PDB file of C-alpha atoms and ligand atoms in Angstrom:
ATOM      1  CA  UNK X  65      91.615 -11.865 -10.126  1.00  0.00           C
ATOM      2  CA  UNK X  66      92.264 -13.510 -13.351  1.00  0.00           C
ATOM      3  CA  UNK X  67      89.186 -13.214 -15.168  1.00  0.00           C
ATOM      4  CA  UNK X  68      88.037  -9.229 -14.834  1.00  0.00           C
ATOM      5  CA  UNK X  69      85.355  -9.788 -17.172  1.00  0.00           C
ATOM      6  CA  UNK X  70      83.394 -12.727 -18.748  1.00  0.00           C
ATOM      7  CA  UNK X  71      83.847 -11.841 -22.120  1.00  0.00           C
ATOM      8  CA  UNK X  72      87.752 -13.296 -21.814  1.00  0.00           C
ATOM      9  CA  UNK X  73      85.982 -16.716 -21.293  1.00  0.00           C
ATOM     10  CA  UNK X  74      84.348 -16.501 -24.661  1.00  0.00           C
ATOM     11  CA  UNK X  75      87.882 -17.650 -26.654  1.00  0.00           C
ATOM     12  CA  UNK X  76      87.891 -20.307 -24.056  1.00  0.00           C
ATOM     13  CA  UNK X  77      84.429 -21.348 -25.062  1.00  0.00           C
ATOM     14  CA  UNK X  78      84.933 -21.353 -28.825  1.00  0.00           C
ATOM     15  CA  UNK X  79      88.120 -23.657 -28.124  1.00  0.00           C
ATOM     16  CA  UNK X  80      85.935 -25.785 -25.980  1.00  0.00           C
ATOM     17  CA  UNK X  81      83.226 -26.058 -28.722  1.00  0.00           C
ATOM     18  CA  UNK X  82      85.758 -26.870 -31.460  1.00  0.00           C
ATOM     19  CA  UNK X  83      87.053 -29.810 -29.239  1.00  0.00           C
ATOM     20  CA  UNK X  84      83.580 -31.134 -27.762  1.00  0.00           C
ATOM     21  CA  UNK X  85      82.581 -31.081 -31.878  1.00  0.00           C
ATOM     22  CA  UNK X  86      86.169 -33.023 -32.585  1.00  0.00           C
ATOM     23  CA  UNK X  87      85.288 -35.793 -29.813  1.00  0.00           C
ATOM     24  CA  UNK X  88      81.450 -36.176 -30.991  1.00  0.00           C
ATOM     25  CA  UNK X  89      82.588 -36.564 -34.653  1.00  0.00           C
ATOM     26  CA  UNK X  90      84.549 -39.546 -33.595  1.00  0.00           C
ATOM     27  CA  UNK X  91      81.915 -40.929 -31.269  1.00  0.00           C
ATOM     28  CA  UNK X  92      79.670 -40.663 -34.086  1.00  0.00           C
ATOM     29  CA  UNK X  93      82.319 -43.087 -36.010  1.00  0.00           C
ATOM     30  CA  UNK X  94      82.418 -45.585 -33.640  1.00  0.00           C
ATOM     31  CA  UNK X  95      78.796 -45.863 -32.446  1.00  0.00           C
ATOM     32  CA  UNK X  96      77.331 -49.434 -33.135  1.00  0.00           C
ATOM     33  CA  UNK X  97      81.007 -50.721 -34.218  1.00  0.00           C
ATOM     34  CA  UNK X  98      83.528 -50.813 -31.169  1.00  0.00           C
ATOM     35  CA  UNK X  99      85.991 -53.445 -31.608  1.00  0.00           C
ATOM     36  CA  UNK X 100      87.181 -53.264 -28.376  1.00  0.00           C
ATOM     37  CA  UNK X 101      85.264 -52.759 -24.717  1.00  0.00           C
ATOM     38  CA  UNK X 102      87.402 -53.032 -21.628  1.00  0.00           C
ATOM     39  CA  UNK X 103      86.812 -53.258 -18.056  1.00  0.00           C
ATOM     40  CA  UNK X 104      89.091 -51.006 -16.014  1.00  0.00           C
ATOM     41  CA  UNK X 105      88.807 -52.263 -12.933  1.00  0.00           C
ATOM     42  CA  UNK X 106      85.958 -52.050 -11.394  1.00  0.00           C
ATOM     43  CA  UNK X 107      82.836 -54.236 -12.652  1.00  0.00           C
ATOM     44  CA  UNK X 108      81.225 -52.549 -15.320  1.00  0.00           C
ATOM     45  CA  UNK X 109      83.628 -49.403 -15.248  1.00  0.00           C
ATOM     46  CA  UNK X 110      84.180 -49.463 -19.375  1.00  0.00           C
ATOM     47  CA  UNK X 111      86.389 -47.983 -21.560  1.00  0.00           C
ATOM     48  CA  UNK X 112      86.520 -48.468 -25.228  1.00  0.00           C
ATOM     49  CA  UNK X 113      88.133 -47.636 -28.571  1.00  0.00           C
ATOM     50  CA  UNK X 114      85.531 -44.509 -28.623  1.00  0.00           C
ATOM     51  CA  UNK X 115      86.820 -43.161 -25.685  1.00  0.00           C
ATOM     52  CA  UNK X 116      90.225 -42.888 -26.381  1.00  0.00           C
ATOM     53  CA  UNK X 117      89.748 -41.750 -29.718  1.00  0.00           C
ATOM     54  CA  UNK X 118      87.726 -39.208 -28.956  1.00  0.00           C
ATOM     55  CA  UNK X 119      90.002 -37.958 -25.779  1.00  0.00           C
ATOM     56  CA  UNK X 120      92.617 -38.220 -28.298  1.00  0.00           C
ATOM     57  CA  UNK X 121      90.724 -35.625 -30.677  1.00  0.00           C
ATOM     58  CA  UNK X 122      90.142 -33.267 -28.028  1.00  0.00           C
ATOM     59  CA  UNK X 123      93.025 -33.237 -26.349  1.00  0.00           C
ATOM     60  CA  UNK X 124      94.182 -32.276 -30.340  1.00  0.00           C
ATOM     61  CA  UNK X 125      92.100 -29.550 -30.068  1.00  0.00           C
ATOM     62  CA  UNK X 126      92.939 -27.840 -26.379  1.00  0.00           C
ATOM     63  CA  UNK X 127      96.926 -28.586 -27.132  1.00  0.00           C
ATOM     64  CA  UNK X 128      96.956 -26.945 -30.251  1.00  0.00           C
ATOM     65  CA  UNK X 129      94.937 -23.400 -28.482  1.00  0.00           C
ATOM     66  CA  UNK X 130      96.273 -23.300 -25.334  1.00  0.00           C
ATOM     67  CA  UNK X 131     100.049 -25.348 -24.637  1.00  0.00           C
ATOM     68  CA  UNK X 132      99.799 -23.910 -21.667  1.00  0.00           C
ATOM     69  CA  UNK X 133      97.185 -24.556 -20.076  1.00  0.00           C
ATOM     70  CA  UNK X 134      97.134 -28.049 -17.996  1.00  0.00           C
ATOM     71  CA  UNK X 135      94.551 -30.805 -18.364  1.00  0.00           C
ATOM     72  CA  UNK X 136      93.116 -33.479 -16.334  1.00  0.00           C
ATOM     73  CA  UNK X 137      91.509 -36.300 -19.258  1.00  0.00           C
ATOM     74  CA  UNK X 138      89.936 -39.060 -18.063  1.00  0.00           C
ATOM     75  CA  UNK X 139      91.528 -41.727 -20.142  1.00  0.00           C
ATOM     76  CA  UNK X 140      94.838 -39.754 -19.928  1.00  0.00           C
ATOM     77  CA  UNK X 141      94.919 -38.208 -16.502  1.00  0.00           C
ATOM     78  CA  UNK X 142      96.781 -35.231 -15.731  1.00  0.00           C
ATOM     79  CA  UNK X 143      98.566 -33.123 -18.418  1.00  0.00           C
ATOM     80  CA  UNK X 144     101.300 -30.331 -18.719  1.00  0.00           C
ATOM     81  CA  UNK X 145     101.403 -27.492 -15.882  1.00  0.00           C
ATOM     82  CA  UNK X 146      98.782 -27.926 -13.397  1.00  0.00           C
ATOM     83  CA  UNK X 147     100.388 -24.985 -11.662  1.00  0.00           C
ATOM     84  CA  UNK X 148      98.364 -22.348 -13.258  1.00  0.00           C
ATOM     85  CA  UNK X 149      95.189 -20.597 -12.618  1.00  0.00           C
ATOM     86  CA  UNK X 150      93.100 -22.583 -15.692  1.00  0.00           C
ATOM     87  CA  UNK X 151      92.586 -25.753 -16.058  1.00  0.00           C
ATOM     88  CA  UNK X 152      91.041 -27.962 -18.467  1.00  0.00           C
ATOM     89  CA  UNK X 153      88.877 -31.589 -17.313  1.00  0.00           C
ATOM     90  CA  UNK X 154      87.770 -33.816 -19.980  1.00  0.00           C
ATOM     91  CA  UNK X 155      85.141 -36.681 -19.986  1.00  0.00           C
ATOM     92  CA  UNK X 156      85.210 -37.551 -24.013  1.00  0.00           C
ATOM     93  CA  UNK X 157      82.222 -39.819 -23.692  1.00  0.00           C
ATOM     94  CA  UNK X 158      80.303 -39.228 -20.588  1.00  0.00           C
ATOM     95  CA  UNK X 159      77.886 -42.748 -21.036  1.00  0.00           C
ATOM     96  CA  UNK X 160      80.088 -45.201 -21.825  1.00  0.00           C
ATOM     97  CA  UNK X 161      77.626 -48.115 -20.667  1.00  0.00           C
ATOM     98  CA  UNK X 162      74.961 -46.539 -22.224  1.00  0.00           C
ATOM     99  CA  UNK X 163      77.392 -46.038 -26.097  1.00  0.00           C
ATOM    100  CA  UNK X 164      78.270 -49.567 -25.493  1.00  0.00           C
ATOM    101  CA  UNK X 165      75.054 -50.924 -25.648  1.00  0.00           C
ATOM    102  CA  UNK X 166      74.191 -48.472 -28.194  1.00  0.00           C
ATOM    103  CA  UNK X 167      71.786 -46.510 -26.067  1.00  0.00           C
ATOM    104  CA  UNK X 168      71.808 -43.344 -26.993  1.00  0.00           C
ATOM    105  CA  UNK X 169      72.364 -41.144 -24.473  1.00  0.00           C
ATOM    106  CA  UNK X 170      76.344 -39.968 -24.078  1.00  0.00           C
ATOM    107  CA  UNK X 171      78.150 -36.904 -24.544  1.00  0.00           C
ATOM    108  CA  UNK X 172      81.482 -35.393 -24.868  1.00  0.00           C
ATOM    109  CA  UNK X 173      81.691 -33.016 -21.894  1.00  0.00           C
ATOM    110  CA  UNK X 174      84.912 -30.006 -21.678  1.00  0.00           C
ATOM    111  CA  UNK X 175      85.019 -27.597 -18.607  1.00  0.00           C
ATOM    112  CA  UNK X 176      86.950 -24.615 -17.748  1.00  0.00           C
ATOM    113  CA  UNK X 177      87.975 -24.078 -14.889  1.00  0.00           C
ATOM    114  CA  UNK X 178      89.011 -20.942 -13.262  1.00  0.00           C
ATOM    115  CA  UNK X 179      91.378 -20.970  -9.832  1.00  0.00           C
ATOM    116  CA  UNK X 180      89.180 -24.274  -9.442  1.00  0.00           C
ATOM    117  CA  UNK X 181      86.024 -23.028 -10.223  1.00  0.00           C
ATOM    118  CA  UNK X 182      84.465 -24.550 -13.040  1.00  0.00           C
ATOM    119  CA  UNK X 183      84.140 -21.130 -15.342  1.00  0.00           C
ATOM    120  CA  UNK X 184      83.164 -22.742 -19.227  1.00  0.00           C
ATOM    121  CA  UNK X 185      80.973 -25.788 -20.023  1.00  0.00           C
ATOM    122  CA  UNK X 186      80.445 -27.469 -23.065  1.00  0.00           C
ATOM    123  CA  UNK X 187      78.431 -30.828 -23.896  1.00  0.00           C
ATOM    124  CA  UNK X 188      78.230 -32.282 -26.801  1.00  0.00           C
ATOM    125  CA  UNK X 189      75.596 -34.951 -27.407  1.00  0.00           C
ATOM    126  CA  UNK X 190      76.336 -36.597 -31.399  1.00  0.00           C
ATOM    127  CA  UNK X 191      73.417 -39.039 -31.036  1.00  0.00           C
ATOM    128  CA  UNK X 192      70.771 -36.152 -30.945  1.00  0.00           C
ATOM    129  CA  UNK X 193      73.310 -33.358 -32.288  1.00  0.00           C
ATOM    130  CA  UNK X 194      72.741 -31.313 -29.583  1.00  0.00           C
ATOM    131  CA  UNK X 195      75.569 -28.829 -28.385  1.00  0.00           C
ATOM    132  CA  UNK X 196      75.427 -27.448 -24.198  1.00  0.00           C
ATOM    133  CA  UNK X 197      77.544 -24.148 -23.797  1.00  0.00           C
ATOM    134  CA  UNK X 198      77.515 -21.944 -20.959  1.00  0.00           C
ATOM    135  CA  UNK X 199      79.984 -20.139 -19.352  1.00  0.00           C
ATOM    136  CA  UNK X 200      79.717 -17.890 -16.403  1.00  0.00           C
ATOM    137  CA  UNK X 201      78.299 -14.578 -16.629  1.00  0.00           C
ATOM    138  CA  UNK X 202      77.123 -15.122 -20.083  1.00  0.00           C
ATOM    139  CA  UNK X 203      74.721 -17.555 -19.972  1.00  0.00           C
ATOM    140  CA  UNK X 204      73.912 -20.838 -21.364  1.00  0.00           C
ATOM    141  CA  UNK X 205      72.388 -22.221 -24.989  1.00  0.00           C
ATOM    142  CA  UNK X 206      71.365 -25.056 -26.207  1.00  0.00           C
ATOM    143  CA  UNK X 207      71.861 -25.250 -30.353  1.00  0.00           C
ATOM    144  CA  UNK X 208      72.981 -21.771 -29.632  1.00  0.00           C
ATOM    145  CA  UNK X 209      69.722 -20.577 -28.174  1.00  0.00           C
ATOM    146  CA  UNK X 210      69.576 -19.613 -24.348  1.00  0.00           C
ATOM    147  CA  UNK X 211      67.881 -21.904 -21.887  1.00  0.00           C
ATOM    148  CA  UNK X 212      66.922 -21.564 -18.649  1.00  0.00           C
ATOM    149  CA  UNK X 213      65.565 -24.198 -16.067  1.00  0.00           C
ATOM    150  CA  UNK X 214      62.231 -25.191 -15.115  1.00  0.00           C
ATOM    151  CA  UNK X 215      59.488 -23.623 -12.959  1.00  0.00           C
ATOM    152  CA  UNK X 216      58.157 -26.662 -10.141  1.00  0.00           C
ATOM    153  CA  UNK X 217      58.050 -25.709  -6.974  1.00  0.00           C
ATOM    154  CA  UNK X 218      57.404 -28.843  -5.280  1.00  0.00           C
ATOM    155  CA  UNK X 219      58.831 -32.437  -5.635  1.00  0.00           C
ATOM    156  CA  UNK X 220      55.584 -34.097  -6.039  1.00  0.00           C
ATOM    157  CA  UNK X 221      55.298 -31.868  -9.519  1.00  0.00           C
ATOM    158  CA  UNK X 222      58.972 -32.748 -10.420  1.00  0.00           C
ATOM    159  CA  UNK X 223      60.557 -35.155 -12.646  1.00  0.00           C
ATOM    160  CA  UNK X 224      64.322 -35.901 -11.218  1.00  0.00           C
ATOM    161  CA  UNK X 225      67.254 -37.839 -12.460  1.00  0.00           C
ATOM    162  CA  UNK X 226      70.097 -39.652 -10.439  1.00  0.00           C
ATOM    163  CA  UNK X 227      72.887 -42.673 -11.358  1.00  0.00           C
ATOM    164  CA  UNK X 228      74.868 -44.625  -9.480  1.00  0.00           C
ATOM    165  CA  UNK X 229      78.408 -44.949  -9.256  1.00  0.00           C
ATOM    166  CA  UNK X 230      80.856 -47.903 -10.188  1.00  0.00           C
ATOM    167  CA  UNK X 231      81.590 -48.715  -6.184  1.00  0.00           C
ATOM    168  CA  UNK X 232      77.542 -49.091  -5.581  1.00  0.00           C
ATOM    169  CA  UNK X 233      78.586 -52.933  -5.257  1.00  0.00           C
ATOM    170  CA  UNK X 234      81.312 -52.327  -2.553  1.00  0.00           C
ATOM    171  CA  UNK X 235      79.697 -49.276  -0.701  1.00  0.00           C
ATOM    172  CA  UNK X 236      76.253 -49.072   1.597  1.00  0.00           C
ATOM    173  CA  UNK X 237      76.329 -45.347   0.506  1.00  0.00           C
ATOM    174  CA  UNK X 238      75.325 -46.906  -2.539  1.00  0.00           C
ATOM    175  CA  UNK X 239      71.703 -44.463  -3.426  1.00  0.00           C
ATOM    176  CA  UNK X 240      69.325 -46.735  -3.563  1.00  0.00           C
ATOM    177  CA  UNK X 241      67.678 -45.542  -0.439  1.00  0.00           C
ATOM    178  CA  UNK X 242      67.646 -42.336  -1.781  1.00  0.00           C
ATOM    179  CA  UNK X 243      66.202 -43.473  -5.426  1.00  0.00           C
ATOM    180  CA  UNK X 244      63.470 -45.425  -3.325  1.00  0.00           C
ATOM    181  CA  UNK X 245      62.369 -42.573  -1.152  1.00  0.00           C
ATOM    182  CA  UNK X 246      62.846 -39.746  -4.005  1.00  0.00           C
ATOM    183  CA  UNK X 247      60.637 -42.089  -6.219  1.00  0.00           C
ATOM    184  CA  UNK X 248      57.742 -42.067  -3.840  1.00  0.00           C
ATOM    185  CA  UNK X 249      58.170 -37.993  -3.264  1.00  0.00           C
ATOM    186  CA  UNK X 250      58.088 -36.901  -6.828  1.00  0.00           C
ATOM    187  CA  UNK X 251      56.627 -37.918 -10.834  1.00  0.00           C
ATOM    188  CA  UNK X 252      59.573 -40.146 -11.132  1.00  0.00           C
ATOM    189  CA  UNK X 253      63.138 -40.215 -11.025  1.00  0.00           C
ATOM    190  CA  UNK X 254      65.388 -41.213 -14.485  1.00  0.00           C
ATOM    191  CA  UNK X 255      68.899 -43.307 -14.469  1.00  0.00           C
ATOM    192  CA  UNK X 256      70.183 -41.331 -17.317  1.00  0.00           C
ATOM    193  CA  UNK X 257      73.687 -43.206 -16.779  1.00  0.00           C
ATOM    194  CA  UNK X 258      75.118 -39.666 -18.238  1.00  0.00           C
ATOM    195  CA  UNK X 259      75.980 -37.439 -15.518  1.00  0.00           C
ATOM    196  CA  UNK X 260      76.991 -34.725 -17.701  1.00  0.00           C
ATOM    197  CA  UNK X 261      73.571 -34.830 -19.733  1.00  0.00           C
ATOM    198  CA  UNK X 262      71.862 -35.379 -16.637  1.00  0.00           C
ATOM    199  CA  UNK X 263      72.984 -31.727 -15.543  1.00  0.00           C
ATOM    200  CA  UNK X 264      72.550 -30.456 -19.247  1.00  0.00           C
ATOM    201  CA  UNK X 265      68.699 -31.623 -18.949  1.00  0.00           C
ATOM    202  CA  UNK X 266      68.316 -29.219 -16.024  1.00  0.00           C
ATOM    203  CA  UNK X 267      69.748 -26.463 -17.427  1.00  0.00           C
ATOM    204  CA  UNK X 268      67.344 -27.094 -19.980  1.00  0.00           C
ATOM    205  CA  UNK X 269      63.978 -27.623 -18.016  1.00  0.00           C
ATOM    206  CA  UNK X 270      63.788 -30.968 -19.271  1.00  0.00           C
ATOM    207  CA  UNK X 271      64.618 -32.573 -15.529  1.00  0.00           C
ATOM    208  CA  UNK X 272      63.732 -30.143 -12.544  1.00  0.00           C
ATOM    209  CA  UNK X 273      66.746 -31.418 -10.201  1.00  0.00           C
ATOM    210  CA  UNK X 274      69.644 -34.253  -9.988  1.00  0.00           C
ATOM    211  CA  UNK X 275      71.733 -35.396  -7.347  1.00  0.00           C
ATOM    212  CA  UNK X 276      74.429 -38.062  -7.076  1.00  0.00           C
ATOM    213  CA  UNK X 277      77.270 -39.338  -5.395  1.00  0.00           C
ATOM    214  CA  UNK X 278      80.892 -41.075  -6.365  1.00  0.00           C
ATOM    215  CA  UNK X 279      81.054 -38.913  -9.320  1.00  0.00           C
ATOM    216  CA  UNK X 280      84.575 -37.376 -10.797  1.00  0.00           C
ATOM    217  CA  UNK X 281      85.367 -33.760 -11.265  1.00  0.00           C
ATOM    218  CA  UNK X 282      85.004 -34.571 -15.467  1.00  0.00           C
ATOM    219  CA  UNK X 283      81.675 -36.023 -15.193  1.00  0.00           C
ATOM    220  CA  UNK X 284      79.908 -32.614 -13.203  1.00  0.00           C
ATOM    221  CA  UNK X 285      82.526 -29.505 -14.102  1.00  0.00           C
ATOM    222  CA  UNK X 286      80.986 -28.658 -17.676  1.00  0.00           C
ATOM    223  CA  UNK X 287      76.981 -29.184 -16.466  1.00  0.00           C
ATOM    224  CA  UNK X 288      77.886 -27.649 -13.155  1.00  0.00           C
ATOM    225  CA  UNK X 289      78.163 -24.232 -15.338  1.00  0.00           C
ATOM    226  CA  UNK X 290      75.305 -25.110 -17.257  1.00  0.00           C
ATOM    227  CA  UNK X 291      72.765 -25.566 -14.668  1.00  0.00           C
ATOM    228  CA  UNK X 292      73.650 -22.226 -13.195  1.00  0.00           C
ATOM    229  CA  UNK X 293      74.100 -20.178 -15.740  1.00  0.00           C
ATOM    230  CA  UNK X 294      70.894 -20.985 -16.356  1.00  0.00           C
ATOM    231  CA  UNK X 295      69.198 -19.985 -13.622  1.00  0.00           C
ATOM    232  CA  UNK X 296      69.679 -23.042 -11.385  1.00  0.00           C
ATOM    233  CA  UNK X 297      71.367 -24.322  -8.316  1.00  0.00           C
ATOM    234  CA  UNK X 298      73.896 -26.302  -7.159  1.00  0.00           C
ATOM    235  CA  UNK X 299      75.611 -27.242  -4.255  1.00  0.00           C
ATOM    236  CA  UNK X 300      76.774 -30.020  -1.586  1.00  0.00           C
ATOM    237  CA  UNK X 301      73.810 -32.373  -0.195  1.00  0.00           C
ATOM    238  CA  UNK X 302      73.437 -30.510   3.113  1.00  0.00           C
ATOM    239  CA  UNK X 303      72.900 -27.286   1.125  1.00  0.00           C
ATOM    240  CA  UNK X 304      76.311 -25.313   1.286  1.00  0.00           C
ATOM    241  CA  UNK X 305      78.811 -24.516  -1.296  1.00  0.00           C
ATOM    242  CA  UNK X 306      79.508 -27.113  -4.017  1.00  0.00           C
ATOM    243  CA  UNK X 307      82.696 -28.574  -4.246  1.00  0.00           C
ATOM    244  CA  UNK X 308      83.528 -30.361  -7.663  1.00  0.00           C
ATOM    245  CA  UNK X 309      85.820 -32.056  -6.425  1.00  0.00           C
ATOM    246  CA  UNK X 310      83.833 -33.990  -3.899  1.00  0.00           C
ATOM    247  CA  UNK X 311      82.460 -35.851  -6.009  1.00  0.00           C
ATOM    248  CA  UNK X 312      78.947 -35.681  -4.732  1.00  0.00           C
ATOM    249  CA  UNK X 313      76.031 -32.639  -5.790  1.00  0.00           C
ATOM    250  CA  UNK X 314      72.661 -31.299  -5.885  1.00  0.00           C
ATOM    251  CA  UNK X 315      71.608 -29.486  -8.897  1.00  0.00           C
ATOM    252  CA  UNK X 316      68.220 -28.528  -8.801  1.00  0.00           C
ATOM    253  CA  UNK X 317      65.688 -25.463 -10.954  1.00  0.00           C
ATOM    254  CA  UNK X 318      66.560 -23.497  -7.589  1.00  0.00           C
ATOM    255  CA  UNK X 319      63.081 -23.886  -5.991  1.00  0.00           C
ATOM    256  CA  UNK X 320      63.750 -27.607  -5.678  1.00  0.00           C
ATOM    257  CA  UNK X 321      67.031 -26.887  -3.843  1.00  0.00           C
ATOM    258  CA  UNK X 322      66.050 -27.208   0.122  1.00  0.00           C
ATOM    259  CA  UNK X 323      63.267 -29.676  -0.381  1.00  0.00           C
ATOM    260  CA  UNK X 324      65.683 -31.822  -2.656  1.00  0.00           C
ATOM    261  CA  UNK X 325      68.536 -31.665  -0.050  1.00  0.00           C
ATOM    262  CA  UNK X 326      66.318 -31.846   3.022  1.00  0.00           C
ATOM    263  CA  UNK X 327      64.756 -34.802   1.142  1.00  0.00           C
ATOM    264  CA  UNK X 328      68.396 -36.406   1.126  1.00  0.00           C
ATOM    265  CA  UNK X 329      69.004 -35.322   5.089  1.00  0.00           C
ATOM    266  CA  UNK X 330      66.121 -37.732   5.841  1.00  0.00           C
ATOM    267  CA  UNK X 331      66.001 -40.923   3.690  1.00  0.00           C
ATOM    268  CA  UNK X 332      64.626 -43.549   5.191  1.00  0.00           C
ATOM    269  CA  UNK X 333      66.167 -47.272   5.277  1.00  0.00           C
ATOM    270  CA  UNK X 334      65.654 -49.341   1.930  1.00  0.00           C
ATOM    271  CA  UNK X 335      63.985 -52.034   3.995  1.00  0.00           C
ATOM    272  CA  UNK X 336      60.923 -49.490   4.889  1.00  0.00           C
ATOM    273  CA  UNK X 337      60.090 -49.611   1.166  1.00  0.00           C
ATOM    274  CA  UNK X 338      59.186 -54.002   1.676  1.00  0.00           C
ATOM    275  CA  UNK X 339      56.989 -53.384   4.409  1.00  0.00           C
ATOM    276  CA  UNK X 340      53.418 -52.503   4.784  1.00  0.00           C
ATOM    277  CA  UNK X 341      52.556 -49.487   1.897  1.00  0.00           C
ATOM    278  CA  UNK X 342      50.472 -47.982   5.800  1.00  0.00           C
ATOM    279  CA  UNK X 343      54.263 -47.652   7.583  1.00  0.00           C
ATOM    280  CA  UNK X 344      55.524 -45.474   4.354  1.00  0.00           C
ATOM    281  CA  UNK X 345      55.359 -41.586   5.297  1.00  0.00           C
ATOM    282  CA  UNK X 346      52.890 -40.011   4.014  1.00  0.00           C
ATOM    283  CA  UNK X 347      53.692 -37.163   0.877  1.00  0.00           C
TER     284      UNK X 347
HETATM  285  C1  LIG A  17      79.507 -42.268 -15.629  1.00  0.00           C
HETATM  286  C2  LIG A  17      78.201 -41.581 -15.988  1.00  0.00           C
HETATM  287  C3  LIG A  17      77.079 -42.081 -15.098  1.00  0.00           C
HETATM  288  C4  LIG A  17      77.410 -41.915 -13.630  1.00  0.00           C
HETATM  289  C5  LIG A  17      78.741 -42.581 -13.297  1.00  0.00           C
HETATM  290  C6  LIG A  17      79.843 -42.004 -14.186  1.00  0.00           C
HETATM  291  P1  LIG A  17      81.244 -42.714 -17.640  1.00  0.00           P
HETATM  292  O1  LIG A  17      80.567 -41.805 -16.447  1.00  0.00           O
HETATM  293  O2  LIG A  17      78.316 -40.186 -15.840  1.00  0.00           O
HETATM  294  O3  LIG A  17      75.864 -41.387 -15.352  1.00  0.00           O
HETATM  295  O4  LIG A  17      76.366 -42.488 -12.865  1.00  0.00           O
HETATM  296  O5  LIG A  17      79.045 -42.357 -11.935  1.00  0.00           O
HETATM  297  O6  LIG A  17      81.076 -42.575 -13.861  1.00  0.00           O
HETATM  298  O7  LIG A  17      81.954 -43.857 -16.969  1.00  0.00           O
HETATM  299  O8  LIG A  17      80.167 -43.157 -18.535  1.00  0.00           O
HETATM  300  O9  LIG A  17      82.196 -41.736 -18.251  1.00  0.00           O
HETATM  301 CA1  LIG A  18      81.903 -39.859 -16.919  1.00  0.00          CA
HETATM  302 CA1  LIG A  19      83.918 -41.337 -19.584  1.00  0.00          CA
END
């Protein structure tokens, strides 16, 4: 076992801190004057100045800690020695539609993680200086104070968040069933179009459960920590373990866990939603 005790993953999370900061102080210098937003690729997949510059400033940060340890960057893709049993994953602005329009709602986001277990998460939002840390076994904080998820119990008291991924146009497993029929079960459902503040708003209590699909293992790893180190749950749509790599999650306050998921087992077509409001089932 590499990690015999938590408290080795607080130097981690101090590095990870110093480089989320790093990356939000250059977000902060770019918001409301990019010079340059790309496409890259896909239709509305952006990338801008900000988000290089701010990869560039954390990757600054984890290089100068820990050469050793390898790194898989968004922007940059896979650095140094992937070979060993840490490994850092970067999204150094998590909302780039949203920063782009200058909607403010984007983060950096840094995980840890551990024999490919996400271990350390840290988001960083600069717009509302707010700073996510958790790492496992010692909690999670929010401005350095612990948090801890909400209380609902049922999905018609809950307030959810989803997104949808840059392949929605190409794919049928696209989620807008799922929006439609999670909209009629609960108080609403958010597009935060920030997957890692998404996740950090559970942890938080602010949301009581997210899912979504086509994500990347940057976008989840950091708020995967956060939601359950602070009290909450996560895992695959059909309700087993989570894998990060999958691209696809439930994170919910816990008691929202099996209705979310069996919610998701039994979405009904889109085209129900156009028909008589008599033919929708019943809540
Ligand atoms: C995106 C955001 C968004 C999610 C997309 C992600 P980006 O990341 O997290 O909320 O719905 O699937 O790709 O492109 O802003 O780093
Ligand atoms: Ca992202
Ligand atoms: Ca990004």
């Amino acid at each position: 076992m590499v990690l015999d005790s938590p408290e080795r993953l607080k130097p981690y999370l101090d590095i990870a801190t110093e480089a989320a900061l790093a990356g939000g102080g250059v977000l902060d210098f770019w918001r409301g004057n990019l010079t340059q937003i790309d496409e890259k690729g896909r239709s509305g997949d952006l990338v801008t100045n900000a988000d290089r510059a701010a990869e560039a400033a954390v990757l600054e940060v984890l290089q100068r800690h820990c050469p050793q340890v390898g790194i898989l960057a968004e922007e940059s893709g896979a650095i140094g020695d992937h070979s060993g049993p840490f490994l850092w994953a970067i999204d150094p602005l998590d909302g780039t539609t949203n920063f782009a329009h200058q909607y403010p709602f984007s983060a950096v986001s840094i995980a840890l993680l551990v024999e490919g277990v996400p271990a350390i998460g840290v988001i960083y939002d600069p717009f509302h200086q707010e700073l996510f840390r958790a790492a496992k076994g010692l909690g999670a904080t929010r401005n350095r104070q612990p948090i801890q998820v909400s209380k609902a119990d049922r999905l018609a008291q809950s307030l959810l968040v989803t997104g949808f991924a840059y392949d929605r146009r190409e794919t049928p497993d696209n989620n807008y069933a799922e929006f439609c029929y999670l909209t009629h079960l609960t108080q609403g459902v958010r597009r935060g179009g920030s997957a890692a503040l998404d996740l950090a708003y559970v942890a938080c209590g602010r949301l009581d459960g997210y899912w979504e699909r086509g994500l990347s293992i940057w976008d989840i790893a950091a708020g995967v920590v956060l939601v359950e180190e602070a009290g909450g749950q996560v895992t695959a749509y059909d309700g087993s373990a989570v894998d990060v790599r999958s691209g696809r999650l439930v994170a919910t306050n816990g008691p929202l866990q099996e209705p979310l998921c069996r919610a998701l087992a039994q979405v009904p077509a889109i085209a129900l939603w156009s028909q008589d409001p008599s033919t929708w089932p019943s809540v």
